[in-house]
DNA sequence: ACATTTGTTAACCAAATGGTTAAACTAAAT
DNA sequence: ATTTAGTTTAACCATTTGGTTAACAAATGT
């Protein structure tokens, strides 16, 4: 009784689980809810994934390696540093619009279980920072940008792009604005964040 | 049988609940665990706080209004903008060292229940951005800093300071460093983040 | 055709969990 | 000394929850 369609039962479950886990986290998600979301019996979840923990891990890894290529855009693109920062900043927002809960989910679950990151590191698609490091050092040596540790610059790029979406409910409260105005601010950032960073480091 | 000591049973429960909720979140925390942490019977939790939800709300509000004064340091300090950014950046790290789980907890629970922020806004100690807005506009008019929306600058200051601690497990993985080296990076940031921001906006 | 493997479900189970109850205990007021 | 009001506990309860079982259905191989 193979479904053999492009939506197998297993991937249907995984997608349903992704949706639920992203919103509710490991401890907030319920197996019954995931089964309902997938439109199947709860026992089938255990047939395909044995336990909640294993289903969660499958979801987590799959979602992390959806985010990884986005990070690689800052790390392993062959353009110069400024262009790289510009394109990352411009692209990140469209990724978040498609997957609004994903970055927060990754960060939240890594805080709950920090050791989990060691599992990810061994994967060949895990983002590697060494090219970025060399590039920053190179451009510092060439007098294009001010001296800064590549790690600090990387953290800053990530912070300025990722944080606003993770903290959106808080920011909407602090700035006393609604969703619509917040989204406008985020659109402005597609260019402004890159300018901000470039201004901070260029000589 | 009033305890009338500086540690009443009620505050003892609240403190235990703060510790547990911060680490595990609303859905991950267990009433029994909180009772154990407080060294009392589980029924006492319900005697003092009626339900998990009400206990959680008490904890959340209390923790939020521990964070609020930190934010007000960027918003309602009477020094000039550059000094304000410097002192906030320098102070924030020492706050996070005392309360490493607090900012992440606030952001996570506001994501889980974004409407909750409306409850906070009415409170008199809720951070207000209007002074900061005027100050930024003023310093732009005086030609001290480049034109930038106060909201964007505020988001950037917050992002650069708050994000690294929230994303620490992820960053340690991406940068391939351990806790010790990560903390070194964070110490460097006490001055570097302010310089980064000031370089980005000064004329 | 038929046996075997794979996929799916309803019903069930044990443990965990939030919450309740009734009784016991304590300190102060009468 | 007795009452009274607040505090604390052990035992209990109903529901939820992750997980299992056994039977059934659909493919698949021979």
Short mmCIF file of C-alpha atoms (C1' of nucleotides) in Angstrom, two decimals, chain B residues 1-3 7-10 13 39-48, chain C residues 21-26, chain D residues 6-10:
data_model
loop_
_atom_site.label_atom_id
_atom_site.label_comp_id
_atom_site.label_asym_id
_atom_site.label_seq_id
_atom_site.Cartn_x
_atom_site.Cartn_y
_atom_site.Cartn_z
CA UNK B 1 2.12 30.98 62.20
CA UNK B 2 3.25 33.85 59.99
CA UNK B 3 6.83 33.32 58.90
CA UNK B 7 11.67 34.74 53.32
CA UNK B 8 7.97 34.07 53.52
CA UNK B 9 6.63 30.84 52.10
CA UNK B 10 4.99 32.75 49.29
CA UNK B 13 7.63 29.55 46.19
CA UNK B 39 11.09 22.49 49.73
CA UNK B 40 7.35 22.35 50.29
CA UNK B 41 4.31 20.27 49.43
CA UNK B 42 2.77 20.56 46.01
CA UNK B 43 -0.61 21.51 47.47
CA UNK B 44 0.93 24.65 48.92
CA UNK B 45 1.63 25.92 45.43
CA UNK B 46 -2.08 25.79 44.74
CA UNK B 47 -2.90 27.26 48.13
CA UNK B 48 -0.85 30.36 47.34
"C1'" DT C 21 -9.79 17.43 49.90
"C1'" DA C 22 -9.89 16.71 54.51
"C1'" DA C 23 -7.41 16.53 58.30
"C1'" DA C 24 -3.56 18.10 61.21
"C1'" DC C 25 -0.73 21.66 62.93
"C1'" DT C 26 0.60 26.43 64.53
"C1'" DG D 6 -4.05 30.83 58.56
"C1'" DT D 7 -0.63 27.21 57.08
"C1'" DT D 8 0.94 22.60 55.72
"C1'" DT D 9 0.66 17.89 54.55
"C1'" DA D 10 -0.63 13.10 52.85
#
